[in-house]
């Protein structure tokens, strides 16, 4: 069985503490992984700090840094098939998703930041009057801790790593201990691309030990976190004593607004994707579907008919449209949430439990589920369930739909389905969401900043704004006068 070591100071580190990683579709062990303890975490932080302070990466010319990032992108693409297979084995998600989305998009992120880092880092001169010149200089933040979840292990790590490296930082990455394989597989790609030792360190370990140490250590300047709002709150509290820079990409409970004038086939198919892709384990999952009452009944019928046709199975098969959930615990949480919703009056329109198919017995599968007659004050409508479960309800008027969509603690994303472009603009402007998709879902572009509001977090990933999170802005004011006022203020 393959053993995945940690990566510290440019070296593969095998520890005596080991962990097995399983395929959630079969519960078979697929790999063994070294687990970082306090000693390895301390080493990784110390190396990242020393590497940043030594300046070997941050002082590399932007052109050379770009070249290195392009080599990482090529390294990912060269191993694309292997990485897609590994991601599917570890997460259970269909190979079609890892092959066409997760892995190529990871490479694209490195290519994107390689292409624009020089432009983003260029110093600006600001006109401030005759007596002085003002310059704005972008510098790296220092040592960045990158803490990522299990739903898009390589992709989310790449969003953060590419921007952090492009800006000149050194990093310590901690993937989820449920899905550490592709992040650890990056080590040899990073090594092969000529990134100096200590610039990138990759640790596998639990949030409670490695995650907490990274968050609280004074040598870490910034924490870029994607995960649950609950853990996000702990990180905000833990990092407060050293006033670290934070980027927080947290949970969601996003709403999709389907208007009667939509292209119904596209809206039904898009809504299926928006809740069932990646088994619904997406921060941007549209788990609240609001449909204009004139088309509510036919929309529900078409949605249910198609949801029942989704093929569940082993992610490695190209026939599979939906894999298992990530773990038994995650599935138990879903079973409890749906059970509670039903007790509180919700009606199961399709799915609702563990599939009966004997072939799926060993995996953590859960049926694509749609709930109707849900009351807005109940937990199923308010809390993120992070699985293939959507609540659907009718609305009478545009204003009502907007108000209901916005009545939520989260504000990550939203969808609008309509053929009326004026309405789409008006509704998009009124929605409380960091990303609004109109007549589509889930389109992420490295050029576009992404991130939520309210309890979905703060800060951006991707785009210019996402890149700038990894920099600090310094202004340098230089006098142009021979004798500026301060030189004789005291009359000396
Ligand atoms: P999680 O919060 O349980 O864990 C995320 C990461 O944090 C893991 O690496 C984990 O080990 C680590 N961690 C746990 N406790 C920690 C602690 N005390 N200190 C430091 N690190 C700690 O999330 P998850 O279950 O892996 O992923 C699902 C969650 O991620 C969902 O809530 C989902 O909405 C969110 N998510 C958000 C986005 C976004 O862009 N907003 C994207 C993907 C996932």
Short mmCIF file of N, CA, C and O in Angstrom, two decimals, residues 125-135 476-481:
data_model
loop_
_atom_site.label_atom_id
_atom_site.label_comp_id
_atom_site.label_asym_id
_atom_site.label_seq_id
_atom_site.Cartn_x
_atom_site.Cartn_y
_atom_site.Cartn_z
N UNK A 125 2.33 54.88 -8.12
CA UNK A 125 2.65 56.21 -7.61
C UNK A 125 1.34 56.96 -7.45
O UNK A 125 0.48 56.91 -8.32
N UNK A 126 1.18 57.65 -6.31
CA UNK A 126 -0.07 58.37 -6.06
C UNK A 126 0.24 59.87 -5.99
O UNK A 126 1.16 60.27 -5.26
N UNK A 127 -0.52 60.66 -6.73
CA UNK A 127 -0.31 62.11 -6.73
C UNK A 127 -0.79 62.67 -5.39
O UNK A 127 -1.95 62.47 -5.01
N UNK A 128 0.14 63.34 -4.65
CA UNK A 128 -0.26 63.89 -3.35
C UNK A 128 0.14 65.36 -3.21
O UNK A 128 0.20 65.88 -2.12
N UNK A 129 0.48 66.01 -4.30
CA UNK A 129 0.88 67.42 -4.22
C UNK A 129 2.32 67.58 -4.64
O UNK A 129 3.03 66.60 -4.88
N UNK A 130 2.74 68.87 -4.67
CA UNK A 130 4.08 69.21 -5.17
C UNK A 130 5.20 68.76 -4.24
O UNK A 130 6.30 68.43 -4.66
N UNK A 131 4.89 68.82 -2.91
CA UNK A 131 5.98 68.70 -1.92
C UNK A 131 6.52 67.29 -1.72
O UNK A 131 7.59 67.11 -1.15
N UNK A 132 5.76 66.27 -2.16
CA UNK A 132 6.22 64.89 -1.89
C UNK A 132 5.68 63.93 -2.93
O UNK A 132 4.75 64.24 -3.66
N UNK A 133 6.29 62.77 -2.98
CA UNK A 133 5.72 61.71 -3.83
C UNK A 133 5.25 60.58 -2.91
O UNK A 133 5.85 60.33 -1.86
N UNK A 134 4.20 59.91 -3.35
CA UNK A 134 3.69 58.79 -2.57
C UNK A 134 3.74 57.54 -3.44
O UNK A 134 3.33 57.56 -4.60
N UNK A 135 4.28 56.47 -2.88
CA UNK A 135 4.31 55.20 -3.62
C UNK A 135 3.66 54.12 -2.79
O UNK A 135 3.82 54.09 -1.56
N UNK A 476 5.06 54.66 0.84
CA UNK A 476 6.36 55.31 1.06
C UNK A 476 6.22 56.76 0.59
O UNK A 476 5.92 57.02 -0.58
N UNK A 477 6.39 57.68 1.54
CA UNK A 477 6.25 59.11 1.22
C UNK A 477 7.65 59.73 1.19
O UNK A 477 8.37 59.66 2.18
N UNK A 478 8.04 60.32 0.05
CA UNK A 478 9.38 60.92 -0.06
C UNK A 478 9.23 62.41 -0.32
O UNK A 478 8.52 62.81 -1.26
N UNK A 479 9.91 63.18 0.48
CA UNK A 479 9.84 64.63 0.33
C UNK A 479 10.55 65.06 -0.96
O UNK A 479 11.58 64.49 -1.33
N UNK A 480 9.97 66.07 -1.61
CA UNK A 480 10.64 66.62 -2.80
C UNK A 480 11.19 68.01 -2.52
O UNK A 480 11.72 68.67 -3.40
N UNK A 481 10.98 68.48 -1.28
CA UNK A 481 11.44 69.84 -0.95
C UNK A 481 12.84 69.78 -0.38
O UNK A 481 13.20 68.82 0.31
#
